[in-house]
PDB file of C-alpha atoms in Angstrom:
ATOM      1  CA  MET A   1      18.414   6.924 -46.157  1.00 48.00           C
ATOM      2  CA  VAL A   2      15.068   5.966 -44.678  1.00 55.00           C
ATOM      3  CA  SER A   3      11.985   7.820 -45.825  1.00 61.00           C
ATOM      4  CA  ARG A   4       8.903   8.891 -43.944  1.00 62.00           C
ATOM      5  CA  SER A   5       6.918   6.183 -45.702  1.00 69.00           C
ATOM      6  CA  SER A   6       9.127   3.603 -43.965  1.00 87.00           C
ATOM      7  CA  THR A   7       7.954   4.869 -40.571  1.00 90.00           C
ATOM      8  CA  ARG A   8       4.381   4.773 -41.848  1.00 92.00           C
ATOM      9  CA  PHE A   9       4.898   1.145 -42.934  1.00 92.00           C
ATOM     10  CA  LEU A  10       6.364   0.380 -39.490  1.00 93.00           C
ATOM     11  CA  ASN A  11       3.245   1.874 -37.875  1.00 93.00           C
ATOM     12  CA  ILE A  12       0.982  -0.269 -40.069  1.00 93.00           C
ATOM     13  CA  CYS A  13       2.965  -3.382 -39.126  1.00 93.00           C
ATOM     14  CA  ILE A  14       2.830  -2.518 -35.417  1.00 94.00           C
ATOM     15  CA  ALA A  15      -0.927  -1.912 -35.571  1.00 94.00           C
ATOM     16  CA  SER A  16      -1.505  -5.233 -37.328  1.00 95.00           C
ATOM     17  CA  ILE A  17       0.651  -7.171 -34.879  1.00 95.00           C
ATOM     18  CA  CYS A  18      -1.032  -5.472 -31.908  1.00 94.00           C
ATOM     19  CA  LYS A  19      -4.492  -6.353 -33.236  1.00 95.00           C
ATOM     20  CA  ALA A  20      -3.364  -9.977 -33.286  1.00 95.00           C
ATOM     21  CA  LYS A  21      -2.394  -9.532 -29.593  1.00 95.00           C
ATOM     22  CA  HIS A  22       1.284 -10.335 -30.170  1.00 95.00           C
ATOM     23  CA  LEU A  23       2.692  -7.381 -28.249  1.00 93.00           C
ATOM     24  CA  LYS A  24       6.155  -8.828 -27.629  1.00 94.00           C
ATOM     25  CA  ARG A  25       6.532  -9.360 -31.375  1.00 95.00           C
ATOM     26  CA  ALA A  26       5.490  -5.747 -31.939  1.00 95.00           C
ATOM     27  CA  GLU A  27       8.274  -4.590 -29.640  1.00 93.00           C
ATOM     28  CA  ILE A  28      10.753  -6.812 -31.489  1.00 94.00           C
ATOM     29  CA  VAL A  29       9.649  -5.215 -34.777  1.00 94.00           C
ATOM     30  CA  ILE A  30      10.251  -1.754 -33.296  1.00 92.00           C
ATOM     31  CA  ILE A  31      13.754  -2.778 -32.168  1.00 91.00           C
ATOM     32  CA  ASP A  32      14.541  -4.367 -35.546  1.00 92.00           C
ATOM     33  CA  GLY A  33      13.222  -1.291 -37.334  1.00 90.00           C
ATOM     34  CA  THR A  34      15.430   0.946 -35.223  1.00 89.00           C
ATOM     35  CA  ILE A  35      18.461  -1.218 -36.050  1.00 90.00           C
ATOM     36  CA  LEU A  36      17.613  -0.869 -39.742  1.00 89.00           C
ATOM     37  CA  GLY A  37      17.259   2.899 -39.376  1.00 89.00           C
ATOM     38  CA  VAL A  38      13.460   3.171 -39.333  1.00 90.00           C
ATOM     39  CA  LEU A  39      12.791   5.286 -36.285  1.00 89.00           C
ATOM     40  CA  PRO A  40       9.462   4.962 -34.478  1.00 92.00           C
ATOM     41  CA  ASP A  41       7.363   8.060 -33.933  1.00 92.00           C
ATOM     42  CA  VAL A  42       4.583   9.069 -31.556  1.00 93.00           C
ATOM     43  CA  VAL A  43       2.026   7.052 -33.558  1.00 94.00           C
ATOM     44  CA  THR A  44       4.096   3.891 -33.113  1.00 94.00           C
ATOM     45  CA  TYR A  45       4.185   4.255 -29.358  1.00 94.00           C
ATOM     46  CA  ASP A  46       0.527   5.357 -29.161  1.00 93.00           C
ATOM     47  CA  THR A  47      -0.473   2.133 -30.899  1.00 94.00           C
ATOM     48  CA  LEU A  48       1.616   0.088 -28.489  1.00 94.00           C
ATOM     49  CA  ILE A  49       0.255   1.934 -25.425  1.00 94.00           C
ATOM     50  CA  ASN A  50      -3.314   1.428 -26.575  1.00 93.00           C
ATOM     51  CA  ALA A  51      -2.725  -2.300 -27.157  1.00 95.00           C
ATOM     52  CA  TYR A  52      -1.034  -2.821 -23.776  1.00 95.00           C
ATOM     53  CA  SER A  53      -3.840  -1.020 -21.949  1.00 92.00           C
ATOM     54  CA  ARG A  54      -6.465  -3.117 -23.755  1.00 92.00           C
ATOM     55  CA  PHE A  55      -4.892  -6.562 -23.621  1.00 93.00           C
ATOM     56  CA  VAL A  56      -2.385  -6.648 -20.743  1.00 93.00           C
ATOM     57  CA  SER A  57      -2.515  -4.071 -17.961  1.00 92.00           C
ATOM     58  CA  PHE A  58      -2.344  -0.389 -17.249  1.00 92.00           C
ATOM     59  CA  GLU A  59       1.121  -0.691 -15.691  1.00 94.00           C
ATOM     60  CA  ALA A  60       2.469  -2.268 -18.876  1.00 94.00           C
ATOM     61  CA  ALA A  61       0.986   0.541 -20.947  1.00 93.00           C
ATOM     62  CA  TYR A  62       2.448   3.163 -18.621  1.00 93.00           C
ATOM     63  CA  SER A  63       5.889   1.541 -18.882  1.00 93.00           C
ATOM     64  CA  VAL A  64       5.754   2.112 -22.660  1.00 93.00           C
ATOM     65  CA  LEU A  65       5.407   5.831 -21.884  1.00 88.00           C
ATOM     66  CA  ASP A  66       8.744   5.712 -20.066  1.00 88.00           C
ATOM     67  CA  ARG A  67      10.426   4.052 -23.056  1.00 89.00           C
ATOM     68  CA  MET A  68       8.822   6.645 -25.288  1.00 91.00           C
ATOM     69  CA  LYS A  69      10.371   9.441 -23.241  1.00 88.00           C
ATOM     70  CA  GLU A  70      13.754   7.645 -23.336  1.00 90.00           C
ATOM     71  CA  ALA A  71      13.535   7.717 -27.140  1.00 88.00           C
ATOM     72  CA  CYS A  72      13.035  11.533 -26.916  1.00 90.00           C
ATOM     73  CA  ILE A  73       9.492  11.314 -28.279  1.00 92.00           C
ATOM     74  CA  ASN A  74       7.048  13.604 -26.538  1.00 91.00           C
ATOM     75  CA  PRO A  75       3.623  12.189 -25.732  1.00 92.00           C
ATOM     76  CA  GLY A  76       0.618  13.751 -27.402  1.00 91.00           C
ATOM     77  CA  VAL A  77      -3.036  14.092 -26.578  1.00 91.00           C
ATOM     78  CA  PHE A  78      -3.820  10.661 -28.041  1.00 92.00           C
ATOM     79  CA  THR A  79      -1.144   9.111 -25.816  1.00 93.00           C
ATOM     80  CA  CYS A  80      -2.711  10.633 -22.726  1.00 91.00           C
ATOM     81  CA  ASN A  81      -6.236   9.744 -23.838  1.00 90.00           C
ATOM     82  CA  SER A  82      -5.189   6.111 -24.355  1.00 91.00           C
ATOM     83  CA  LEU A  83      -3.638   5.973 -20.886  1.00 92.00           C
ATOM     84  CA  ILE A  84      -6.668   7.591 -19.229  1.00 91.00           C
ATOM     85  CA  ALA A  85      -9.037   5.220 -21.030  1.00 89.00           C
ATOM     86  CA  GLY A  86      -6.831   2.275 -20.064  1.00 90.00           C
ATOM     87  CA  ALA A  87      -6.861   3.324 -16.416  1.00 90.00           C
ATOM     88  CA  MET A  88     -10.633   3.612 -16.519  1.00 86.00           C
ATOM     89  CA  ARG A  89     -10.937   0.222 -18.254  1.00 86.00           C
ATOM     90  CA  HIS A  90      -8.999  -1.378 -15.388  1.00 87.00           C
ATOM     91  CA  CYS A  91     -11.049   0.550 -12.770  1.00 83.00           C
ATOM     92  CA  LEU A  92      -8.094   2.672 -11.629  1.00 86.00           C
ATOM     93  CA  LEU A  93     -10.290   5.728 -11.388  1.00 81.00           C
ATOM     94  CA  SER A  94      -8.009   7.837  -9.185  1.00 83.00           C
ATOM     95  CA  LYS A  95      -5.242   7.252 -11.731  1.00 89.00           C
ATOM     96  CA  CYS A  96      -7.484   8.820 -14.413  1.00 86.00           C
ATOM     97  CA  MET A  97      -7.505  12.137 -12.575  1.00 84.00           C
ATOM     98  CA  ASP A  98      -3.769  11.940 -11.920  1.00 89.00           C
ATOM     99  CA  LEU A  99      -3.094  11.330 -15.609  1.00 90.00           C
ATOM    100  CA  PHE A 100      -5.373  14.210 -16.619  1.00 87.00           C
ATOM    101  CA  GLU A 101      -3.510  16.547 -14.256  1.00 87.00           C
ATOM    102  CA  GLU A 102      -0.176  15.244 -15.558  1.00 89.00           C
ATOM    103  CA  MET A 103      -1.363  15.904 -19.102  1.00 89.00           C
ATOM    104  CA  LEU A 104      -2.164  19.512 -18.227  1.00 85.00           C
ATOM    105  CA  GLU A 105       1.200  19.903 -16.436  1.00 90.00           C
ATOM    106  CA  LEU A 106       2.967  18.744 -19.616  1.00 89.00           C
ATOM    107  CA  ARG A 107       1.008  21.478 -21.439  1.00 90.00           C
ATOM    108  CA  ILE A 108      -0.776  18.964 -23.626  1.00 90.00           C
ATOM    109  CA  LYS A 109      -4.059  20.491 -24.670  1.00 85.00           C
ATOM    110  CA  ALA A 110      -7.018  18.317 -23.714  1.00 83.00           C
ATOM    111  CA  ASP A 111      -9.523  17.575 -26.456  1.00 82.00           C
ATOM    112  CA  VAL A 112     -13.169  16.492 -26.444  1.00 78.00           C
ATOM    113  CA  TRP A 113     -12.188  12.825 -25.902  1.00 82.00           C
ATOM    114  CA  SER A 114     -10.125  13.752 -22.847  1.00 83.00           C
ATOM    115  CA  TYR A 115     -13.063  15.497 -21.218  1.00 80.00           C
ATOM    116  CA  ASN A 116     -15.473  12.749 -22.278  1.00 80.00           C
ATOM    117  CA  THR A 117     -13.307  10.061 -20.665  1.00 83.00           C
ATOM    118  CA  LEU A 118     -12.961  12.164 -17.528  1.00 81.00           C
ATOM    119  CA  MET A 119     -16.747  12.571 -17.335  1.00 80.00           C
ATOM    120  CA  ARG A 120     -17.184   8.781 -17.647  1.00 81.00           C
ATOM    121  CA  CYS A 121     -14.689   8.360 -14.823  1.00 81.00           C
ATOM    122  CA  PHE A 122     -16.658  10.697 -12.534  1.00 79.00           C
ATOM    123  CA  CYS A 123     -19.838   8.868 -13.476  1.00 78.00           C
ATOM    124  CA  LYS A 124     -18.301   5.524 -12.441  1.00 78.00           C
ATOM    125  CA  LEU A 125     -17.090   7.092  -9.192  1.00 77.00           C
ATOM    126  CA  GLY A 126     -20.630   8.264  -8.441  1.00 80.00           C
ATOM    127  CA  LYS A 127     -19.737  11.954  -8.486  1.00 79.00           C
ATOM    128  CA  PRO A 128     -22.357  13.615 -10.709  1.00 77.00           C
ATOM    129  CA  ASP A 129     -21.479  17.125  -9.490  1.00 79.00           C
ATOM    130  CA  GLU A 130     -17.883  16.743 -10.672  1.00 79.00           C
ATOM    131  CA  MET A 131     -19.097  15.230 -13.951  1.00 76.00           C
ATOM    132  CA  ASN A 132     -21.413  18.192 -14.483  1.00 76.00           C
ATOM    133  CA  ARG A 133     -18.546  20.616 -13.757  1.00 77.00           C
ATOM    134  CA  VAL A 134     -16.364  18.969 -16.405  1.00 76.00           C
ATOM    135  CA  PHE A 135     -19.288  19.054 -18.849  1.00 72.00           C
ATOM    136  CA  THR A 136     -19.764  22.780 -18.197  1.00 75.00           C
ATOM    137  CA  ILE A 137     -16.066  23.415 -18.883  1.00 73.00           C
ATOM    138  CA  LEU A 138     -16.281  21.398 -22.081  1.00 70.00           C
ATOM    139  CA  TYR A 139     -19.455  23.196 -23.160  1.00 67.00           C
ATOM    140  CA  PHE A 140     -17.939  26.623 -22.687  1.00 68.00           C
ATOM    141  CA  VAL A 141     -14.716  25.677 -24.478  1.00 66.00           C
ATOM    142  CA  VAL A 142     -16.639  24.358 -27.494  1.00 63.00           C
ATOM    143  CA  TYR A 143     -19.123  27.248 -27.352  1.00 61.00           C
ATOM    144  CA  LEU A 144     -16.364  29.863 -27.318  1.00 57.00           C
ATOM    145  CA  LEU A 145     -14.565  28.152 -30.220  1.00 59.00           C
ATOM    146  CA  LEU A 146     -17.783  28.145 -32.253  1.00 55.00           C
ATOM    147  CA  GLN A 147     -18.381  31.817 -31.418  1.00 58.00           C
ATOM    148  CA  LEU A 148     -14.835  32.696 -32.500  1.00 53.00           C
ATOM    149  CA  ARG A 149     -15.259  30.759 -35.755  1.00 55.00           C
ATOM    150  CA  LEU A 150     -18.578  32.530 -36.431  1.00 52.00           C
ATOM    151  CA  MET A 151     -17.009  35.912 -35.680  1.00 56.00           C
ATOM    152  CA  LEU A 152     -14.152  35.242 -38.114  1.00 54.00           C
ATOM    153  CA  CYS A 153     -16.645  34.100 -40.761  1.00 54.00           C
ATOM    154  CA  LEU A 154     -18.728  37.266 -40.338  1.00 51.00           C
ATOM    155  CA  ARG A 155     -15.576  39.372 -40.427  1.00 56.00           C
ATOM    156  CA  GLY A 156     -14.622  37.798 -43.767  1.00 53.00           C
ATOM    157  CA  PHE A 157     -18.150  38.416 -45.050  1.00 48.00           C
ATOM    158  CA  ALA A 158     -17.924  42.082 -44.018  1.00 51.00           C
ATOM    159  CA  ARG A 159     -14.591  42.435 -45.828  1.00 53.00           C
ATOM    160  CA  MET A 160     -16.164  41.089 -49.012  1.00 49.00           C
ATOM    161  CA  VAL A 161     -19.025  43.578 -48.709  1.00 48.00           C
ATOM    162  CA  LEU A 162     -16.668  46.453 -48.060  1.00 52.00           C
ATOM    163  CA  SER A 163     -14.483  45.546 -51.006  1.00 55.00           C
ATOM    164  CA  ARG A 164     -17.585  45.721 -53.263  1.00 50.00           C
ATOM    165  CA  MET A 165     -17.686  42.047 -54.075  1.00 48.00           C
ATOM    166  CA  HIS A 166     -21.477  42.017 -53.928  1.00 48.00           C
ATOM    167  CA  SER A 167     -21.832  39.219 -56.455  1.00 49.00           C
ATOM    168  CA  CYS A 168     -19.544  36.948 -54.397  1.00 45.00           C
ATOM    169  CA  CYS A 169     -21.457  37.801 -51.233  1.00 45.00           C
ATOM    170  CA  LEU A 170     -24.805  36.919 -52.777  1.00 50.00           C
ATOM    171  CA  GLY A 171     -23.415  33.526 -53.810  1.00 48.00           C
ATOM    172  CA  ILE A 172     -22.803  32.571 -50.165  1.00 47.00           C
TER     173      ILE A 172
END
């Protein structure tokens, strides 16, 4: 039986090999690990995608996504962010928008890094209006999350007051 720590060790090995720019060896380690029963996870493939987009090409990184799907591992937000950043690094700016749309179609929730990379892409394209629109969306998403968090905090504070925990409330 293979434990979760074995997959974690595989991920550490893959990251180390990728930093040394030996990507073919990293793929051999993944295959050997699979033969031994250590199954790769989304982190394993994210590391490989990031390395391919940095050191080889965007097409090579995108091909890892296909192998990832063949292994029945769903891509996450970091996978998409790595691909978008790789496309931008190789000046494939139209591909950045396609990948962002594909990410939303797969119902992967975009995070701050996704929007930040998309804004950099619009900046490189010379489209400040589009960049400003993405920034406005990002601002409102973060603003609404902060408002919701504040509302929940105040709601908890009101519950403490109503339950006569005045000494706990004064300690806050």
